[in-house]
Amino acid sequence: TTGNVTYDPGFVNTAATSSAITFIDGDKGILRYRGYPIEELAEHSSFLEVSYLLIYGNLPTPAELDAFDQRIRRHTMLNEDLKGFFNGFPRDAHPMPVLSSAVSALSTFYQDSLDPFDDEQVEMATIRLMAKMPVIAAYAHKKSIGQPMLYPDNSMNLVENYLRLCFGVPTEHYEMDPVVVKALDLLLILHADHEQNCSTSTVRMVGSANANMFASVSAGINALFGPLHGGANEAVLNMLRQIQESGEPVEKFVERVKNKEDGVKLMGFGHRVYKNYDPRAKIVKATAHEILEKLGGNDELLEIAMRLEEVALTDEYFVSRKLYPNVDFYTGLIYKAMGFPEKMFTVLFAIGRLPGWIAQWREMMKDPETKIGRPRQLYTGEPERMYPSR
Ligand code: SDX
């Protein structure tokens, strides 16, 4: 028993670390950030408020939230030299490696935010990452479409600024769509943290060497890029489009998955921890219809997704393996309806996960007991043998 939760001894031995940030019960499909159920935060909170909750441990007072918001707004501008950094990438570079490289480069510009044991420097690194990573992400997008990068507008909050930097152009006023702002804010809340997933464990592992926050988050971005992890939301859209273009019934595709033809998987399905419906996927699915209706999204792909889910959830292959839709199954449809290119879907996941990465890195630095540190192994190689005499 850890005070609030009782675990069976078998589980305790498998746990890589302890943490007070996020609780998941994979069998019951429960997700809580600092004790608050994801369903309540999705309904009542905002991405900025959830970021504060994850990083500082409690919901902010209105004054605390406003101060956090203002501090972030005041740090959105990038060093002009860092802007030059983007010119070094090919036009068709995927934005994820651009994002991880530029975030790592932040440690060369902000030498006063590197000491993991100086509270002020950790605070500066926190605010600079929250402020600048969305700007870097938007610049990576603008670079890929050959459009000029705008300067952030600090009269806007993090989500509004991000949308304007992605879709605004210097030649005309950007009309903010409140439906898109609300939908993106919700999706960012749902991605904000998720216990010791692959990218968060990577952030902790790199940070356990006392590497600075920028370097640790940069490593997490690379882990998230993996198609089995954050890259899945982009892979789901490719899968839905392949089914659409094939014109074949979804049942045929499902058969190929069950026969494991060419290793094909039902992307957006299954989870290392959830052996029940991912509570985030439930929330996204519930709002997907409403959002796509308002944004005029691709209904046919949504219909294919809903049909795929219907077939899979009644098929022994998936039911016996406890494979349910995860957070990535529906999000790509909404991102696409918002106007984001598919290469940006995992970047959006990274922006959402940023407060979780920061919170977990800060927790580990404060409590060495929670450092994953240096795992040991079971040796399965050759027994000792001598070098042959020649
Ligand atoms: C995220 O950890 C997190 O919290 C991650 C995340 C977060 O918020 O950080 O939730 C975000 O990464 C969500 C997952 C996104 N990935 C995908 O949607 C990719 C498709 N999913 C699979 O790759 C897979 O489900 C995993 C990797 C996500 C989880 O794999 P598991 O649970 O460890 O299952 P497994 O690989 O051990 O497979 C068990 C069986 C195998 O079949 P058998 O060998 O028993 O015959 O289930 C099959 C697998 O082949 N299987 C699938 C499948 N996932 C597992 N078969 C078809 N389609 C799938 N998606």
Tab-separated table of C-alpha atoms and ligand atoms in Angstrom:
chain	number	residue	atom	x	y	z
A	1	THR	CA	0.000	0.000	0.000
A	2	THR	CA	1.431	3.387	-0.980
A	3	GLY	CA	-0.928	5.396	1.177
A	4	ASN	CA	-3.568	5.804	-1.474
A	5	VAL	CA	-3.346	2.645	-3.555
A	6	THR	CA	-2.879	-1.034	-2.664
A	7	TYR	CA	-0.885	-3.027	-5.185
A	8	ASP	CA	-0.416	-6.772	-5.331
A	9	PRO	CA	3.247	-7.786	-4.600
A	10	GLY	CA	3.766	-9.041	-8.149
A	11	PHE	CA	3.046	-5.602	-9.550
A	12	VAL	CA	5.345	-3.855	-7.076
A	13	ASN	CA	8.328	-5.831	-8.418
A	14	THR	CA	7.579	-4.764	-11.995
A	15	ALA	CA	7.289	-1.033	-11.195
A	16	ALA	CA	10.259	0.955	-12.559
A	17	THR	CA	9.659	3.849	-10.161
A	18	SER	CA	7.122	5.536	-7.901
A	19	SER	CA	5.423	8.830	-8.741
A	20	ALA	CA	2.737	11.085	-7.258
A	21	ILE	CA	1.705	12.635	-10.573
A	22	THR	CA	-0.563	10.319	-12.620
A	23	PHE	CA	-2.541	7.232	-11.641
A	24	ILE	CA	-3.702	4.647	-14.183
A	25	ASP	CA	-5.754	1.528	-13.527
A	26	GLY	CA	-5.421	-0.329	-16.840
A	27	ASP	CA	-8.032	-2.960	-16.006
A	28	LYS	CA	-10.697	-0.446	-14.981
A	29	GLY	CA	-9.730	2.204	-17.555
A	30	ILE	CA	-9.030	4.844	-14.911
A	31	LEU	CA	-6.749	7.878	-15.489
A	32	ARG	CA	-6.220	10.641	-12.883
A	33	TYR	CA	-3.820	13.626	-12.937
A	34	ARG	CA	-2.797	14.473	-9.328
A	35	GLY	CA	-5.958	12.646	-8.179
A	36	TYR	CA	-8.432	14.405	-10.484
A	37	PRO	CA	-10.282	12.056	-12.939
A	38	ILE	CA	-9.471	12.825	-16.583
A	39	GLU	CA	-13.209	13.039	-17.329
A	40	GLU	CA	-13.615	15.969	-14.884
A	41	LEU	CA	-10.539	17.805	-16.123
A	42	ALA	CA	-11.654	17.320	-19.736
A	43	GLU	CA	-15.056	18.807	-18.912
A	44	HIS	CA	-14.107	21.687	-16.597
A	45	SER	CA	-10.407	22.572	-16.960
A	46	SER	CA	-8.058	24.042	-19.568
A	47	PHE	CA	-4.708	22.874	-20.907
A	48	LEU	CA	-2.930	25.687	-19.098
A	49	GLU	CA	-4.654	24.851	-15.785
A	50	VAL	CA	-3.918	21.120	-16.213
A	51	SER	CA	-0.274	21.965	-17.021
A	52	TYR	CA	-0.054	23.950	-13.769
A	53	LEU	CA	-1.720	21.073	-11.850
A	54	LEU	CA	0.729	18.481	-13.207
A	55	ILE	CA	3.842	20.630	-12.722
A	56	TYR	CA	3.069	22.229	-9.321
A	57	GLY	CA	0.836	19.523	-7.812
A	58	ASN	CA	-2.420	21.415	-7.168
A	59	LEU	CA	-5.035	23.331	-9.147
A	60	PRO	CA	-4.003	27.032	-9.287
A	61	THR	CA	-6.026	29.879	-7.829
A	62	PRO	CA	-7.222	32.285	-10.552
A	63	ALA	CA	-4.315	34.609	-9.628
A	64	GLU	CA	-1.776	31.758	-9.820
A	65	LEU	CA	-3.147	30.643	-13.194
A	66	ASP	CA	-3.025	34.180	-14.553
A	67	ALA	CA	0.582	34.637	-13.350
A	68	PHE	CA	1.557	31.310	-14.967
A	69	ASP	CA	-0.158	32.336	-18.199
A	70	GLN	CA	1.558	35.757	-18.209
A	71	ARG	CA	5.008	34.274	-17.486
A	72	ILE	CA	4.571	31.898	-20.440
A	73	ARG	CA	3.380	34.680	-22.773
A	74	ARG	CA	6.444	36.761	-21.922
A	75	HIS	CA	8.810	33.988	-23.039
A	76	THR	CA	7.327	32.950	-26.385
A	77	MET	CA	9.892	34.762	-28.560
A	78	LEU	CA	12.785	32.643	-29.844
A	79	ASN	CA	16.348	33.925	-29.998
A	80	GLU	CA	16.795	35.185	-33.583
A	81	ASP	CA	19.825	32.916	-34.019
A	82	LEU	CA	17.657	29.898	-33.179
A	83	LYS	CA	15.278	30.928	-35.971
A	84	GLY	CA	18.199	30.549	-38.381
A	85	PHE	CA	18.484	26.945	-37.186
A	86	PHE	CA	15.430	25.978	-39.262
A	87	ASN	CA	17.156	26.933	-42.503
A	88	GLY	CA	19.530	24.015	-42.030
A	89	PHE	CA	16.781	21.427	-42.529
A	90	PRO	CA	15.507	20.082	-45.872
A	91	ARG	CA	12.074	21.444	-46.870
A	92	ASP	CA	10.470	17.998	-46.489
A	93	ALA	CA	11.991	17.277	-43.054
A	94	HIS	CA	9.528	15.586	-40.688
A	95	PRO	CA	8.770	18.156	-37.939
A	96	MET	CA	9.506	15.714	-35.080
A	97	PRO	CA	13.317	15.530	-35.606
A	98	VAL	CA	13.267	19.303	-36.201
A	99	LEU	CA	11.426	19.755	-32.901
A	100	SER	CA	13.753	17.479	-30.909
A	101	SER	CA	16.865	19.148	-32.394
A	102	ALA	CA	15.631	22.698	-31.735
A	103	VAL	CA	14.506	21.828	-28.179
A	104	SER	CA	17.937	20.350	-27.488
A	105	ALA	CA	19.512	23.514	-28.909
A	106	LEU	CA	17.613	25.593	-26.315
A	107	SER	CA	20.260	24.453	-23.815
A	108	THR	CA	22.865	26.378	-25.848
A	109	PHE	CA	20.851	29.620	-25.727
A	110	TYR	CA	19.679	29.544	-22.127
A	111	GLN	CA	22.704	28.676	-20.005
A	112	ASP	CA	20.849	30.155	-16.993
A	113	SER	CA	18.253	27.363	-17.070
A	114	LEU	CA	20.421	24.263	-16.990
A	115	ASP	CA	21.144	23.500	-13.343
A	116	PRO	CA	18.631	20.784	-12.307
A	117	PHE	CA	19.143	21.581	-8.601
A	118	ASP	CA	18.656	25.346	-8.736
A	119	ASP	CA	14.933	26.037	-8.227
A	120	GLU	CA	15.037	29.317	-10.128
A	121	GLN	CA	16.806	27.765	-13.104
A	122	VAL	CA	14.345	24.840	-13.112
A	123	GLU	CA	11.466	27.348	-13.063
A	124	MET	CA	13.000	29.297	-15.959
A	125	ALA	CA	13.508	26.104	-17.956
A	126	THR	CA	9.869	25.144	-17.241
A	127	ILE	CA	8.449	28.458	-18.450
A	128	ARG	CA	10.794	28.658	-21.450
A	129	LEU	CA	9.856	25.147	-22.613
A	130	MET	CA	6.112	25.725	-22.130
A	131	ALA	CA	6.415	29.025	-24.030
A	132	LYS	CA	8.873	28.130	-26.777
A	133	MET	CA	8.164	24.515	-27.723
A	134	PRO	CA	4.792	25.338	-29.347
A	135	VAL	CA	6.514	28.189	-31.243
A	136	ILE	CA	9.294	25.855	-32.435
A	137	ALA	CA	6.629	23.313	-33.474
A	138	ALA	CA	4.779	25.957	-35.481
A	139	TYR	CA	8.024	27.109	-37.132
A	140	ALA	CA	8.798	23.509	-38.140
A	141	HIS	CA	5.392	23.407	-39.851
A	142	LYS	CA	5.872	26.758	-41.571
A	143	LYS	CA	9.312	25.643	-42.787
A	144	SER	CA	7.769	22.497	-44.311
A	145	ILE	CA	5.245	24.530	-46.330
A	146	GLY	CA	7.633	27.334	-47.305
A	147	GLN	CA	5.659	30.023	-45.512
A	148	PRO	CA	7.165	32.864	-43.427
A	149	MET	CA	7.268	32.439	-39.661
A	150	LEU	CA	5.180	34.938	-37.684
A	151	TYR	CA	6.238	36.398	-34.367
A	152	PRO	CA	4.140	35.199	-31.403
A	153	ASP	CA	1.360	37.574	-30.297
A	154	ASN	CA	1.443	37.750	-26.500
A	155	SER	CA	-2.088	39.073	-26.290
A	156	MET	CA	-3.065	35.431	-26.949
A	157	ASN	CA	-2.731	32.392	-24.685
A	158	LEU	CA	-0.617	29.317	-25.509
A	159	VAL	CA	-3.262	27.465	-27.592
A	160	GLU	CA	-4.479	30.521	-29.532
A	161	ASN	CA	-0.876	31.610	-30.236
A	162	TYR	CA	-0.013	28.157	-31.480
A	163	LEU	CA	-2.948	28.052	-33.899
A	164	ARG	CA	-2.134	31.515	-35.231
A	165	LEU	CA	1.562	30.667	-35.679
A	166	CYS	CA	0.595	27.484	-37.572
A	167	PHE	CA	-2.158	28.881	-39.791
A	168	GLY	CA	-1.682	32.671	-39.793
A	169	VAL	CA	0.158	34.567	-42.554
A	170	PRO	CA	1.660	38.085	-42.457
A	171	THR	CA	-0.609	39.259	-45.261
A	172	GLU	CA	-3.913	38.970	-43.449
A	173	HIS	CA	-5.598	38.887	-40.040
A	174	TYR	CA	-5.948	35.363	-38.622
A	175	GLU	CA	-9.564	34.610	-37.700
A	176	MET	CA	-9.477	32.466	-34.509
A	177	ASP	CA	-12.129	29.725	-34.609
A	178	PRO	CA	-13.381	29.118	-31.024
A	179	VAL	CA	-14.447	25.571	-32.004
A	180	VAL	CA	-10.867	24.740	-33.003
A	181	VAL	CA	-9.413	26.431	-29.896
A	182	LYS	CA	-11.743	24.459	-27.595
A	183	ALA	CA	-11.154	21.167	-29.423
A	184	LEU	CA	-7.360	21.549	-29.414
A	185	ASP	CA	-7.375	22.576	-25.757
A	186	LEU	CA	-9.304	19.380	-24.928
A	187	LEU	CA	-6.969	17.138	-26.938
A	188	LEU	CA	-3.914	18.700	-25.270
A	189	ILE	CA	-5.460	18.017	-21.833
A	190	LEU	CA	-5.963	14.359	-22.776
A	191	HIS	CA	-2.297	13.984	-23.768
A	192	ALA	CA	-0.779	15.924	-20.855
A	193	ASP	CA	0.641	12.986	-18.897
A	194	HIS	CA	0.375	9.226	-18.798
A	195	GLU	CA	2.527	7.692	-16.042
A	196	GLN	CA	5.719	5.904	-17.171
A	197	ASN	CA	5.035	5.587	-20.926
A	198	CYS	CA	7.967	5.165	-23.295
A	199	SER	CA	8.711	8.864	-23.849
A	200	THR	CA	8.257	9.846	-20.191
A	201	SER	CA	10.530	7.008	-19.076
A	202	THR	CA	13.045	8.293	-21.628
A	203	VAL	CA	12.852	11.808	-20.159
A	204	ARG	CA	13.432	10.322	-16.695
A	205	MET	CA	16.238	8.051	-17.869
A	206	VAL	CA	18.158	10.886	-19.566
A	207	GLY	CA	17.418	13.224	-16.654
A	208	SER	CA	18.650	10.586	-14.177
A	209	ALA	CA	22.172	11.463	-15.366
A	210	ASN	CA	21.403	15.024	-14.171
A	211	ALA	CA	21.055	16.106	-17.807
A	212	ASN	CA	19.246	19.440	-18.147
A	213	MET	CA	15.506	19.688	-18.833
A	214	PHE	CA	15.898	20.712	-22.505
A	215	ALA	CA	18.157	17.722	-23.279
A	216	SER	CA	15.831	15.326	-21.416
A	217	VAL	CA	12.667	16.568	-23.160
A	218	SER	CA	14.450	16.442	-26.521
A	219	ALA	CA	15.118	12.722	-25.907
A	220	GLY	CA	11.447	12.227	-24.986
A	221	ILE	CA	10.379	13.790	-28.285
A	222	ASN	CA	12.499	11.256	-30.157
A	223	ALA	CA	10.946	8.364	-28.232
A	224	LEU	CA	7.445	9.714	-28.908
A	225	PHE	CA	8.199	9.738	-32.655
A	226	GLY	CA	8.143	5.925	-32.661
A	227	PRO	CA	5.090	4.581	-34.582
A	228	LEU	CA	4.191	2.234	-31.704
A	229	HIS	CA	3.974	5.269	-29.395
A	230	GLY	CA	3.097	8.826	-30.385
A	231	GLY	CA	3.602	8.152	-34.101
A	232	ALA	CA	0.458	5.979	-34.002
A	233	ASN	CA	-1.941	8.913	-34.530
A	234	GLU	CA	-0.314	9.584	-37.921
A	235	ALA	CA	-0.304	5.836	-38.705
A	236	VAL	CA	-4.061	5.581	-37.973
A	237	LEU	CA	-4.886	8.149	-40.681
A	238	ASN	CA	-2.670	6.294	-43.186
A	239	MET	CA	-4.475	3.053	-42.279
A	240	LEU	CA	-7.963	4.595	-42.656
A	241	ARG	CA	-7.027	6.147	-45.990
A	242	GLN	CA	-5.607	2.831	-47.277
A	243	ILE	CA	-8.899	1.114	-46.404
A	244	GLN	CA	-10.849	3.960	-48.045
A	245	GLU	CA	-8.738	3.835	-51.241
A	246	SER	CA	-8.887	0.031	-51.395
A	247	GLY	CA	-12.673	0.220	-51.431
A	248	GLU	CA	-12.677	-3.087	-49.563
A	249	PRO	CA	-14.928	-3.679	-46.541
A	250	VAL	CA	-13.161	-3.121	-43.205
A	251	GLU	CA	-13.733	-6.816	-42.447
A	252	LYS	CA	-11.137	-7.684	-45.100
A	253	PHE	CA	-8.546	-5.426	-43.495
A	254	VAL	CA	-9.352	-6.891	-40.068
A	255	GLU	CA	-8.743	-10.389	-41.463
A	256	ARG	CA	-5.289	-9.284	-42.642
A	257	VAL	CA	-4.541	-7.939	-39.176
A	258	LYS	CA	-5.664	-11.188	-37.544
A	259	ASN	CA	-3.512	-13.181	-39.970
A	260	LYS	CA	-0.658	-10.808	-39.143
A	261	GLU	CA	-0.033	-10.288	-42.877
A	262	ASP	CA	3.211	-8.268	-43.302
A	263	GLY	CA	3.030	-7.467	-39.572
A	264	VAL	CA	0.038	-5.189	-40.186
A	265	LYS	CA	-1.571	-3.949	-36.956
A	266	LEU	CA	-4.815	-2.167	-36.204
A	267	MET	CA	-3.132	1.155	-35.411
A	268	GLY	CA	-4.749	3.109	-32.603
A	269	PHE	CA	-5.750	-0.156	-30.943
A	270	GLY	CA	-4.139	-1.912	-27.984
A	271	HIS	CA	-2.156	-0.569	-25.068
A	272	ARG	CA	0.632	-1.738	-22.789
A	273	VAL	CA	-1.430	-0.806	-19.719
A	274	TYR	CA	-5.094	-0.362	-20.693
A	275	LYS	CA	-6.696	-3.761	-21.101
A	276	ASN	CA	-9.983	-1.905	-21.228
A	277	TYR	CA	-11.221	1.078	-23.238
A	278	ASP	CA	-8.681	3.948	-22.950
A	279	PRO	CA	-10.706	6.627	-21.060
A	280	ARG	CA	-9.133	9.284	-23.284
A	281	ALA	CA	-10.335	7.517	-26.436
A	282	LYS	CA	-13.875	7.493	-24.994
A	283	ILE	CA	-13.756	11.269	-24.518
A	284	VAL	CA	-12.274	11.901	-27.982
A	285	LYS	CA	-14.826	9.610	-29.660
A	286	ALA	CA	-17.688	11.365	-27.869
A	287	THR	CA	-16.560	14.785	-29.146
A	288	ALA	CA	-15.276	13.638	-32.546
A	289	HIS	CA	-18.726	13.703	-34.145
A	290	GLU	CA	-19.532	17.155	-32.758
A	291	ILE	CA	-16.158	18.625	-33.707
A	292	LEU	CA	-16.057	17.065	-37.185
A	293	GLU	CA	-19.603	18.260	-37.854
A	294	LYS	CA	-18.592	21.837	-36.971
A	295	LEU	CA	-15.260	21.660	-38.811
A	296	GLY	CA	-16.552	19.740	-41.814
A	297	GLY	CA	-14.182	16.842	-41.293
A	298	ASN	CA	-13.882	13.755	-43.472
A	299	ASP	CA	-16.961	11.848	-42.412
A	300	GLU	CA	-16.115	8.861	-44.581
A	301	LEU	CA	-12.861	8.231	-42.685
A	302	LEU	CA	-14.750	8.659	-39.398
A	303	GLU	CA	-17.327	6.134	-40.576
A	304	ILE	CA	-14.532	3.690	-41.465
A	305	ALA	CA	-12.989	4.220	-38.004
A	306	MET	CA	-16.329	3.642	-36.249
A	307	ARG	CA	-16.951	0.502	-38.378
A	308	LEU	CA	-13.425	-0.802	-37.629
A	309	GLU	CA	-14.036	-0.318	-33.919
A	310	GLU	CA	-17.418	-2.033	-34.131
A	311	VAL	CA	-15.953	-5.071	-35.932
A	312	ALA	CA	-12.875	-5.322	-33.684
A	313	LEU	CA	-14.771	-5.015	-30.409
A	314	THR	CA	-16.922	-8.010	-31.302
A	315	ASP	CA	-14.100	-10.153	-32.735
A	316	GLU	CA	-12.547	-12.877	-30.579
A	317	TYR	CA	-9.007	-12.019	-31.784
A	318	PHE	CA	-9.194	-8.522	-30.267
A	319	VAL	CA	-11.463	-9.345	-27.340
A	320	SER	CA	-9.244	-12.246	-26.187
A	321	ARG	CA	-6.169	-9.999	-26.365
A	322	LYS	CA	-7.995	-7.113	-24.644
A	323	LEU	CA	-7.315	-4.789	-27.561
A	324	TYR	CA	-9.394	-1.599	-27.364
A	325	PRO	CA	-9.118	1.805	-29.054
A	326	ASN	CA	-6.411	3.960	-27.470
A	327	VAL	CA	-6.016	7.737	-27.433
A	328	ASP	CA	-4.555	7.722	-30.971
A	329	PHE	CA	-7.492	6.068	-32.716
A	330	TYR	CA	-9.693	9.136	-33.224
A	331	THR	CA	-7.409	12.120	-32.590
A	332	GLY	CA	-5.877	12.186	-36.076
A	333	LEU	CA	-9.311	12.672	-37.668
A	334	ILE	CA	-9.832	15.778	-35.560
A	335	TYR	CA	-6.350	17.191	-36.165
A	336	LYS	CA	-6.914	16.742	-39.894
A	337	ALA	CA	-10.271	18.521	-39.709
A	338	MET	CA	-8.480	21.387	-37.924
A	339	GLY	CA	-6.230	21.710	-40.964
A	340	PHE	CA	-3.044	20.108	-39.624
A	341	PRO	CA	-1.020	17.975	-42.059
A	342	GLU	CA	-0.497	14.383	-40.869
A	343	LYS	CA	3.200	14.999	-40.181
A	344	MET	CA	2.122	17.429	-37.449
A	345	PHE	CA	-0.085	14.969	-35.526
A	346	THR	CA	2.712	13.582	-33.349
A	347	VAL	CA	4.039	17.118	-32.814
A	348	LEU	CA	0.612	17.957	-31.340
A	349	PHE	CA	0.964	14.911	-29.083
A	350	ALA	CA	4.371	16.248	-27.953
A	351	ILE	CA	2.948	19.696	-27.123
A	352	GLY	CA	0.230	18.033	-25.058
A	353	ARG	CA	2.704	15.747	-23.276
A	354	LEU	CA	5.166	18.539	-22.478
A	355	PRO	CA	3.763	19.471	-19.032
A	356	GLY	CA	3.817	15.784	-18.071
A	357	TRP	CA	7.437	15.400	-19.145
A	358	ILE	CA	8.365	18.559	-17.201
A	359	ALA	CA	6.437	17.451	-14.091
A	360	GLN	CA	8.017	13.977	-14.121
A	361	TRP	CA	11.543	15.378	-14.675
A	362	ARG	CA	11.078	17.860	-11.791
A	363	GLU	CA	9.691	15.140	-9.502
A	364	MET	CA	12.660	12.896	-10.217
A	365	MET	CA	15.213	15.674	-9.647
A	366	LYS	CA	13.591	16.451	-6.285
A	367	ASP	CA	13.397	12.791	-5.208
A	368	PRO	CA	16.404	10.676	-6.239
A	369	GLU	CA	14.497	7.636	-4.995
A	370	THR	CA	12.323	7.930	-8.117
A	371	LYS	CA	15.287	7.900	-10.493
A	372	ILE	CA	15.097	4.988	-12.944
A	373	GLY	CA	18.879	5.345	-13.108
A	374	ARG	CA	20.759	2.302	-14.255
A	375	PRO	CA	18.709	-0.847	-14.837
A	376	ARG	CA	20.546	-4.225	-14.580
A	377	GLN	CA	20.140	-7.174	-17.033
A	378	LEU	CA	20.166	-10.952	-17.267
A	379	TYR	CA	23.237	-12.005	-19.294
A	380	THR	CA	22.355	-14.479	-22.087
A	381	GLY	CA	25.627	-14.419	-24.063
A	382	GLU	CA	28.666	-16.724	-24.377
A	383	PRO	CA	30.389	-18.156	-21.254
A	384	GLU	CA	33.946	-16.905	-20.573
A	385	ARG	CA	36.331	-17.927	-23.380
A	386	MET	CA	40.078	-17.225	-24.025
A	387	TYR	CA	41.531	-15.309	-27.008
A	388	PRO	CA	42.860	-17.943	-29.523
A	389	SER	CA	46.679	-18.200	-29.545
A	390	ARG	CA	47.969	-17.710	-33.129
B	1	SDX	C1	0.465	5.356	-26.930
B	1	SDX	O1	2.274	3.679	-22.680
B	1	SDX	C2	1.479	4.649	-22.870
B	1	SDX	O2	0.826	5.152	-21.966
B	1	SDX	C3	1.426	5.163	-24.290
B	1	SDX	C4	0.368	6.212	-24.576
B	1	SDX	C5	0.672	7.493	-23.855
B	1	SDX	O3	-0.270	8.245	-23.588
B	1	SDX	O4	1.869	7.801	-23.651
B	1	SDX	O5	-0.890	5.745	-24.161
B	1	SDX	C6	0.318	6.551	-26.057
B	1	SDX	O6	1.565	5.032	-27.306
B	1	SDX	C7	-0.764	4.554	-27.269
B	1	SDX	C8	-0.426	3.303	-28.150
B	1	SDX	C9	-0.305	3.782	-29.599
B	1	SDX	N1	0.196	2.670	-30.447
B	1	SDX	C10	-0.590	2.060	-31.316
B	1	SDX	O7	-1.797	2.267	-31.457
B	1	SDX	C11	0.149	1.049	-32.199
B	1	SDX	C12	-0.671	-0.238	-32.276
B	1	SDX	N2	-0.668	-0.880	-30.966
B	1	SDX	C13	0.303	-1.948	-30.744
B	1	SDX	O8	1.549	-1.738	-31.308
B	1	SDX	C14	0.288	-2.456	-29.321
B	1	SDX	O9	-1.012	-2.561	-28.934
B	1	SDX	C15	1.049	-1.705	-28.258
B	1	SDX	C16	2.492	-1.658	-28.566
B	1	SDX	C17	0.507	-0.333	-28.077
B	1	SDX	C18	0.843	-2.472	-26.956
B	1	SDX	O10	1.272	-3.781	-27.164
B	1	SDX	P1	1.047	-4.852	-25.976
B	1	SDX	O11	-0.145	-4.531	-25.184
B	1	SDX	O12	2.342	-4.990	-25.252
B	1	SDX	O13	0.690	-6.115	-26.730
B	1	SDX	P2	1.748	-7.058	-27.382
B	1	SDX	O14	2.613	-6.262	-28.318
B	1	SDX	O15	2.408	-7.879	-26.324
B	1	SDX	O16	0.755	-7.953	-28.247
B	1	SDX	C19	-0.123	-8.883	-27.583
B	1	SDX	C20	-0.886	-9.540	-28.723
B	1	SDX	C21	0.036	-9.948	-29.884
B	1	SDX	O17	-0.605	-11.010	-30.549
B	1	SDX	P3	-0.174	-12.549	-30.183
B	1	SDX	O18	1.359	-12.593	-30.230
B	1	SDX	O19	-0.726	-12.789	-28.805
B	1	SDX	O20	-0.810	-13.404	-31.257
B	1	SDX	O21	-1.812	-8.597	-29.265
B	1	SDX	C22	-1.479	-8.333	-30.617
B	1	SDX	C23	-0.015	-8.746	-30.788
B	1	SDX	O22	0.261	-9.084	-32.147
B	1	SDX	N3	-1.649	-6.889	-30.829
B	1	SDX	C24	-2.246	-6.367	-31.889
B	1	SDX	C25	-2.250	-4.984	-31.677
B	1	SDX	N4	-1.659	-4.710	-30.502
B	1	SDX	C26	-1.288	-5.893	-29.977
B	1	SDX	N5	-2.765	-6.960	-33.026
B	1	SDX	C27	-3.300	-6.101	-33.925
B	1	SDX	N6	-3.342	-4.750	-33.782
B	1	SDX	C28	-2.834	-4.166	-32.685
B	1	SDX	N7	-2.877	-2.842	-32.546
